[in-house]
XYZ file of N, CA and C in Angstrom:
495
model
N 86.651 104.384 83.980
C 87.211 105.424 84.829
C 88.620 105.026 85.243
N 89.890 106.008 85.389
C 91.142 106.108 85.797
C 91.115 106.056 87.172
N 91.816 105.143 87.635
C 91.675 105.189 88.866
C 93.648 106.138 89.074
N 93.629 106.397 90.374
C 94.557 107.938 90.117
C 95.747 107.417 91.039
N 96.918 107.547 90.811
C 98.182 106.798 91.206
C 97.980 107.555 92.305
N 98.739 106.564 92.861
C 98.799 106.606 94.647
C 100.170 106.534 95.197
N 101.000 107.329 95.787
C 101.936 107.349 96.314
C 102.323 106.467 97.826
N 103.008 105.371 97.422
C 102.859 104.477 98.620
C 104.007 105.020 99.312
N 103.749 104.548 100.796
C 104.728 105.408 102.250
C 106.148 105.026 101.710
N 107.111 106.098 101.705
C 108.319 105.472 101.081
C 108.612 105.621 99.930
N 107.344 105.478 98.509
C 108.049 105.050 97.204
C 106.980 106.191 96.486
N 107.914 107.330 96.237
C 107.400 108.456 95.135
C 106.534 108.279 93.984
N 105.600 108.470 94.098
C 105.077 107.909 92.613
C 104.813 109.391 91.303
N 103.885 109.332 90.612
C 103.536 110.210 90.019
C 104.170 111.268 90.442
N 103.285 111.978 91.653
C 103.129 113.536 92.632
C 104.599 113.404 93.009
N 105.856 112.458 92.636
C 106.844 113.340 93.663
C 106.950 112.732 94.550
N 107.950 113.149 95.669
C 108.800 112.524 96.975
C 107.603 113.138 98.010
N 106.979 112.382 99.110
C 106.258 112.232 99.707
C 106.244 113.876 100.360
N 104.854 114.222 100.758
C 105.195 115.323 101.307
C 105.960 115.882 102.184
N 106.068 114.960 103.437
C 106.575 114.942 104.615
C 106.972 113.541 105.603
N 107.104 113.664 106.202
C 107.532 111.925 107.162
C 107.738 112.475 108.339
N 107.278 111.478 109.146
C 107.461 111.605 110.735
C 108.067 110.393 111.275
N 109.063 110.155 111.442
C 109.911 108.688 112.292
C 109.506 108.556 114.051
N 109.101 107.124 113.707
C 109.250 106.810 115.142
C 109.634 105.253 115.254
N 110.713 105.194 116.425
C 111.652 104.145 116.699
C 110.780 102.839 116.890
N 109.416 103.079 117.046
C 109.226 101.344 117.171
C 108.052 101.398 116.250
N 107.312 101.963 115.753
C 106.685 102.057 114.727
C 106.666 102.298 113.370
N 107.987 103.176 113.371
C 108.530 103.455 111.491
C 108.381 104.555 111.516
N 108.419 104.947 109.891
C 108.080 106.097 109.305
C 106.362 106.260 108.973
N 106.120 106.848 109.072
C 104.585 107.905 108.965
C 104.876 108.595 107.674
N 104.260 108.670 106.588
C 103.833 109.333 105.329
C 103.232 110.231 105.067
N 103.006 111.767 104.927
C 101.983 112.299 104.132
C 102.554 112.248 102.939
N 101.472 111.972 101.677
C 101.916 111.270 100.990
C 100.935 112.205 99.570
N 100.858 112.115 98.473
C 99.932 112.488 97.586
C 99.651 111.476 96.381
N 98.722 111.924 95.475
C 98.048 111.023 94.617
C 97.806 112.644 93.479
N 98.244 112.053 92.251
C 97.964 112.425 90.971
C 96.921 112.304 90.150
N 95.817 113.197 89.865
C 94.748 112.456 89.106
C 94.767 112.167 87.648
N 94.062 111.353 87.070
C 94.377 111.510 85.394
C 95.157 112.676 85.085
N 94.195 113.803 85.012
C 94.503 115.047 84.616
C 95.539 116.002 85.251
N 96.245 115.198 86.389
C 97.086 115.735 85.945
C 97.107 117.146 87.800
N 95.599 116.708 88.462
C 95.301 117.470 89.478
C 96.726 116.726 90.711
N 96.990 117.118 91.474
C 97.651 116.806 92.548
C 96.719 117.020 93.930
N 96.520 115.963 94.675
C 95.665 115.727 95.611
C 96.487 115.219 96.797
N 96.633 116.148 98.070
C 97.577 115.905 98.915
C 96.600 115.381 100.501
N 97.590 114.111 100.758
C 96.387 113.207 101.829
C 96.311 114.348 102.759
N 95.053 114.354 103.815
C 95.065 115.303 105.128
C 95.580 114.348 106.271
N 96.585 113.475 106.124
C 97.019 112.630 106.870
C 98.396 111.938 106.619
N 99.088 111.483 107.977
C 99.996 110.752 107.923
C 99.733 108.963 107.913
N 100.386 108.217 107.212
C 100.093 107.038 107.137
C 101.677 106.076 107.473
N 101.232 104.991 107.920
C 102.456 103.463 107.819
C 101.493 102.288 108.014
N 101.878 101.621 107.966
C 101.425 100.149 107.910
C 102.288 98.940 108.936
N 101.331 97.992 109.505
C 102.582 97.183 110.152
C 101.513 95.815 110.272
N 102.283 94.988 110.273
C 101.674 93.875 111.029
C 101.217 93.681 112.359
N 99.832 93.360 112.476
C 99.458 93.315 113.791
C 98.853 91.360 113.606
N 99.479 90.805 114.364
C 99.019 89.519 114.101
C 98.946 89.222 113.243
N 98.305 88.297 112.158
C 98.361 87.907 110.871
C 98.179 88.723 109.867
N 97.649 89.829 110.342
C 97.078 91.095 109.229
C 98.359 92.307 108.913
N 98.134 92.887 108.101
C 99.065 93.791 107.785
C 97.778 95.176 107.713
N 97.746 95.972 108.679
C 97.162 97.403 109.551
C 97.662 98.411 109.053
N 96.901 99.160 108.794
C 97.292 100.811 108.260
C 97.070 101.267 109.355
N 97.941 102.432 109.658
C 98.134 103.042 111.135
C 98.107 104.446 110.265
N 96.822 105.256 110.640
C 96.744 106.406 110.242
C 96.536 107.810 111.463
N 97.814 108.969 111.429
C 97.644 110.027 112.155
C 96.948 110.863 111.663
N 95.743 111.345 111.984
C 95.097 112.401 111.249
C 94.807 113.431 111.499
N 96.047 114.334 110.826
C 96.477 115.317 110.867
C 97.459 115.550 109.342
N 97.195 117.599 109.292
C 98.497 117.689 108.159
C 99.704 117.588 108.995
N 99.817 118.136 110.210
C 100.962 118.959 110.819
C 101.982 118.106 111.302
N 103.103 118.176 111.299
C 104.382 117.542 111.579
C 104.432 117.230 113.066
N 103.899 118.218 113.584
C 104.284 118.912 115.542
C 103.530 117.914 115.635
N 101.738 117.980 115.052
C 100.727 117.260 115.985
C 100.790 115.981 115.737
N 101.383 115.292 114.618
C 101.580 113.709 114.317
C 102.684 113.365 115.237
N 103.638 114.144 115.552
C 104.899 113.642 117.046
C 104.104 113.514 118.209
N 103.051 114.610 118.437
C 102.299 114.307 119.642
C 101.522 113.396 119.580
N 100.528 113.221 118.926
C 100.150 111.582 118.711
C 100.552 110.582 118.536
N 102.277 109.470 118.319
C 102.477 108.581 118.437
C 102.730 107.908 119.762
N 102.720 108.647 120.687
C 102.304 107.666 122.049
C 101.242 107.031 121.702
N 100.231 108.083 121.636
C 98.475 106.991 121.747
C 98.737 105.863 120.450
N 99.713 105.991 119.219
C 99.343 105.139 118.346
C 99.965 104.012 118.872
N 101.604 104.254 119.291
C 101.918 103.112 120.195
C 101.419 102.585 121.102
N 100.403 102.982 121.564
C 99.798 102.413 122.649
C 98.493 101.324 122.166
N 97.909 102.349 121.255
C 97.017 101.455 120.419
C 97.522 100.058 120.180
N 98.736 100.179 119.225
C 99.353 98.756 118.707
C 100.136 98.126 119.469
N 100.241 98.711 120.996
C 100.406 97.807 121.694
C 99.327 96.645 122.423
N 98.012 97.461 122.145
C 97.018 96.602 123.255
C 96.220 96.442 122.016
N 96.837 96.318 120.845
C 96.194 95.996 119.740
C 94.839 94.721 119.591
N 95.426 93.949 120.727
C 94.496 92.306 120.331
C 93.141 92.853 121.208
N 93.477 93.430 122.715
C 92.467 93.592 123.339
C 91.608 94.410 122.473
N 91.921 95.500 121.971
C 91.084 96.643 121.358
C 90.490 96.325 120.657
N 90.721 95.089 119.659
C 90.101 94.510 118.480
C 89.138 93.382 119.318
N 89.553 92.705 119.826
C 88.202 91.831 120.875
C 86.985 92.939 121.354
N 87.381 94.321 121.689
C 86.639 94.710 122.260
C 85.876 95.411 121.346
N 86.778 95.688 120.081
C 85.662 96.380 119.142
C 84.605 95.776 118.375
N 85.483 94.081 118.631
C 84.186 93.211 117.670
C 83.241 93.300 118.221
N 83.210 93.098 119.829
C 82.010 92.873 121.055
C 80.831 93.989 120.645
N 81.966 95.212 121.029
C 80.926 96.314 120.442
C 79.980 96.541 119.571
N 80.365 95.984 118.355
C 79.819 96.172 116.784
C 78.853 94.995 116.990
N 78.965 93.824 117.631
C 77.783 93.108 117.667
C 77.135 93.543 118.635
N 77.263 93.916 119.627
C 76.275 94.456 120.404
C 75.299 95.513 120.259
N 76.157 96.348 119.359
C 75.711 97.255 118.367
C 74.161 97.037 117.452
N 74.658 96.008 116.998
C 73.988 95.536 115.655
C 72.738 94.470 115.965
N 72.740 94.353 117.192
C 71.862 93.142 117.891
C 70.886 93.585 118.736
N 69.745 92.890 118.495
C 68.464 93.692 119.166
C 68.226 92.647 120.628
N 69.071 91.657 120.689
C 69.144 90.520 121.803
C 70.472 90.719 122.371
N 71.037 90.634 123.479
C 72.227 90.301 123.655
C 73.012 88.936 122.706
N 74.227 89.117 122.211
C 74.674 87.788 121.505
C 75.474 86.880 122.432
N 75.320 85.829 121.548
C 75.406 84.235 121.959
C 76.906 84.108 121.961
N 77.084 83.385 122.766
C 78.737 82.707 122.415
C 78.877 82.778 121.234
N 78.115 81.891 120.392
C 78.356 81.229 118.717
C 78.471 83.179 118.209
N 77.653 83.593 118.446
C 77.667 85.077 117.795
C 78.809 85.578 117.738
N 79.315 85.494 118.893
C 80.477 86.627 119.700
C 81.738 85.199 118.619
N 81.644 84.583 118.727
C 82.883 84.058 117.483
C 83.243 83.802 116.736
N 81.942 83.840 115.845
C 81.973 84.326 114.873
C 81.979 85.792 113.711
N 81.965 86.410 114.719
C 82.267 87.783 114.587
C 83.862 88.002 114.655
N 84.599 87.649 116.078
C 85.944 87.210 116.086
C 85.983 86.907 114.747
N 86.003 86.072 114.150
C 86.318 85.575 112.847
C 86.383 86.384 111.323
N 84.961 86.968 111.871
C 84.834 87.491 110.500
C 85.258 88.916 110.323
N 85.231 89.734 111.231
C 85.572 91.219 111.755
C 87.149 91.497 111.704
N 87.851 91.929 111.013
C 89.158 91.789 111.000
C 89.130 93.098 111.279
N 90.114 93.711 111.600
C 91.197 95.067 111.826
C 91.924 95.247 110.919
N 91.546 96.475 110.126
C 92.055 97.137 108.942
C 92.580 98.517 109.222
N 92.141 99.565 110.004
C 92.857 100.421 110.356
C 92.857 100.901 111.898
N 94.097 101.411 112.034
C 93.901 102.519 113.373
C 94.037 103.893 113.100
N 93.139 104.266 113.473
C 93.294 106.091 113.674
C 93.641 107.067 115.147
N 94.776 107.518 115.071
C 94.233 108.915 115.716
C 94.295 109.779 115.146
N 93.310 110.416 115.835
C 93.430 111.928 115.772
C 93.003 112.905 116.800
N 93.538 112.415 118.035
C 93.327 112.799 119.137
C 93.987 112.495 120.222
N 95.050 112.923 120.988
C 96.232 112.334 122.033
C 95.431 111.432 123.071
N 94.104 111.193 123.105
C 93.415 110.543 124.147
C 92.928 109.173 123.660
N 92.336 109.523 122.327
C 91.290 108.600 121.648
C 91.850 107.882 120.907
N 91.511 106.572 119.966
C 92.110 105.802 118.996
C 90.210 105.486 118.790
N 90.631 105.650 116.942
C 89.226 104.713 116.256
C 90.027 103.564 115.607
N 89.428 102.119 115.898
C 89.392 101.228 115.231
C 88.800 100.982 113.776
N 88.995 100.842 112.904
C 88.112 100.429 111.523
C 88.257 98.921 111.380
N 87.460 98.068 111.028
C 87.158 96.899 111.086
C 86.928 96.634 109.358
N 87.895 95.462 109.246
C 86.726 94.600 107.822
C 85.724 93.911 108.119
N 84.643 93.655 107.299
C 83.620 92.239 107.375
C 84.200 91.753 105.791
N 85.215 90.417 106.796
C 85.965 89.570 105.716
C 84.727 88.854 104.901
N 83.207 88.838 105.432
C 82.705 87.115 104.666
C 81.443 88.225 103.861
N 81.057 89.918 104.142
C 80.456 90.408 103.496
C 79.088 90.189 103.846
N 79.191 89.333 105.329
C 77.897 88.913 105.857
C 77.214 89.748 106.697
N 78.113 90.785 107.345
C 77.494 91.039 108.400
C 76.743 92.696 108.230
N 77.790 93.402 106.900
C 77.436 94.985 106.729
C 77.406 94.416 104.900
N 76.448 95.912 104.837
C 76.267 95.850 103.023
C 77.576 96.466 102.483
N 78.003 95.895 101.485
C 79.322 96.009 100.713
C 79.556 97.495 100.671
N 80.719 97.673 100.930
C 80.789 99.087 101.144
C 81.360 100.221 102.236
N 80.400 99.235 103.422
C 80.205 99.829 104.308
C 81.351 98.761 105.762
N 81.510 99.850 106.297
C 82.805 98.791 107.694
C 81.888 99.372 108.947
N 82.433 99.278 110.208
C 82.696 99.557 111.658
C 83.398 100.212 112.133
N 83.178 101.050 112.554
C 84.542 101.651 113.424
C 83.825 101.539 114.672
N 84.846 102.082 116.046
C 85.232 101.958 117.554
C 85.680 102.438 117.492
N 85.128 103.702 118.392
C 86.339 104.822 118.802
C 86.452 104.173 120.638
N 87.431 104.307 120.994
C 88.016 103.882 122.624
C 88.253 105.656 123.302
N 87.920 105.079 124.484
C 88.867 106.334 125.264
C 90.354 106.579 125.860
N 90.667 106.827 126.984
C 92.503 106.871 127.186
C 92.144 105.254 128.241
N 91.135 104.957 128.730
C 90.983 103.971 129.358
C 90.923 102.576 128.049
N 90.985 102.780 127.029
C 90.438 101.656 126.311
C 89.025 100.896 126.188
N 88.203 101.995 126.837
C 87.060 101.512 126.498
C 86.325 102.393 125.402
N 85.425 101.220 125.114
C 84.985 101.731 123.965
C 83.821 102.801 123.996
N 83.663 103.884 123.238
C 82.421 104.817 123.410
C 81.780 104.897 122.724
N 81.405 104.411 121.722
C 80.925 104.680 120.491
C 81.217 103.685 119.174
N 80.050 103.336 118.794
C 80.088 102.407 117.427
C 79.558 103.145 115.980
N 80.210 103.383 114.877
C 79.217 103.773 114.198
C 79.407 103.200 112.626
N 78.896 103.061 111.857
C 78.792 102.313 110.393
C 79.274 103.561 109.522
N 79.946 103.065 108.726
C 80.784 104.364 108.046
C 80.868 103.654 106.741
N 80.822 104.770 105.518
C 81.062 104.270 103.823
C 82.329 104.620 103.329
């Protein structure tokens, strides 16, 4: 099977000069972006995308949305996200093991999770809310495939855990 070119934020591929872009001064440019299939179909993301370093990792920061207006109104919450980036990710690991645990967890639990639980994306799609998406770097903790997300509220707490493919 063809796997189908992908237009990275910035660099036109197949489909052409990105659909659209949204700039913001401390975060970058934002992408809607498209992908070409073998044949030749044109497949346009329902989202804006950038990427940045958050601590050692390099984070996809996704607005999800088509619209130009509503991705300007959502980069507060994303800046805000990647500003309290470390807390949100401590708090989403907590979650997902607490989640996943029929005991409360152990110190040893709770840091090794730290460890293994990385932060792979942020989402909004909502001026209030931010979802976290999580890796399991060691493949130990979810069946291949499958991640974590944390959705937070405007307080930063978390409301909700759920296992996603």
């Amino acid at each position: 099977m063809t796997e189908p070119s992908r237009n990275s934020p910035g660099q036109p591929g197949e489909g052409g000069a990105p659909l659209a872009t949204v700039a913001d001064e401390v975060l970058g440019v934002f992408v809607r972006a498209s992908q070409t299939l073998p044949g030749g179909t044109r497949l346009d993301d329902p989202h804006f995308t950038a990427s940045r370093q958050i601590g050692e990792r390099t984070v996809v920061l996704l607005l999800d949305t088509t619209d130009e207006a509503r991705a300007r109104r959502l980069l507060p919450r994303m800046r805000r996200a990647v500003e309290d980036g470390a807390l949100l990710r401590t708090r989403a690991v907590e979650a997902v093991v607490r989640e996943l645990s029929e005991t409360p967890p152990t110190r040893e639990e709770l840091t090794e999770a730290h460890t293994d639980l990385l932060l792979d994306t942020v989402v909004v799609d909502d001026e209030r809310e931010v979802v976290l998406h999580l890796a399991d770097s060691c493949g130990e903790h979810l069946m291949e495939g499958y991640w974590p997300a944390v959705r937070f509220d405007t307080d930063n707490r978390a409301t909700d855990v759920t296992i996603e493919a």
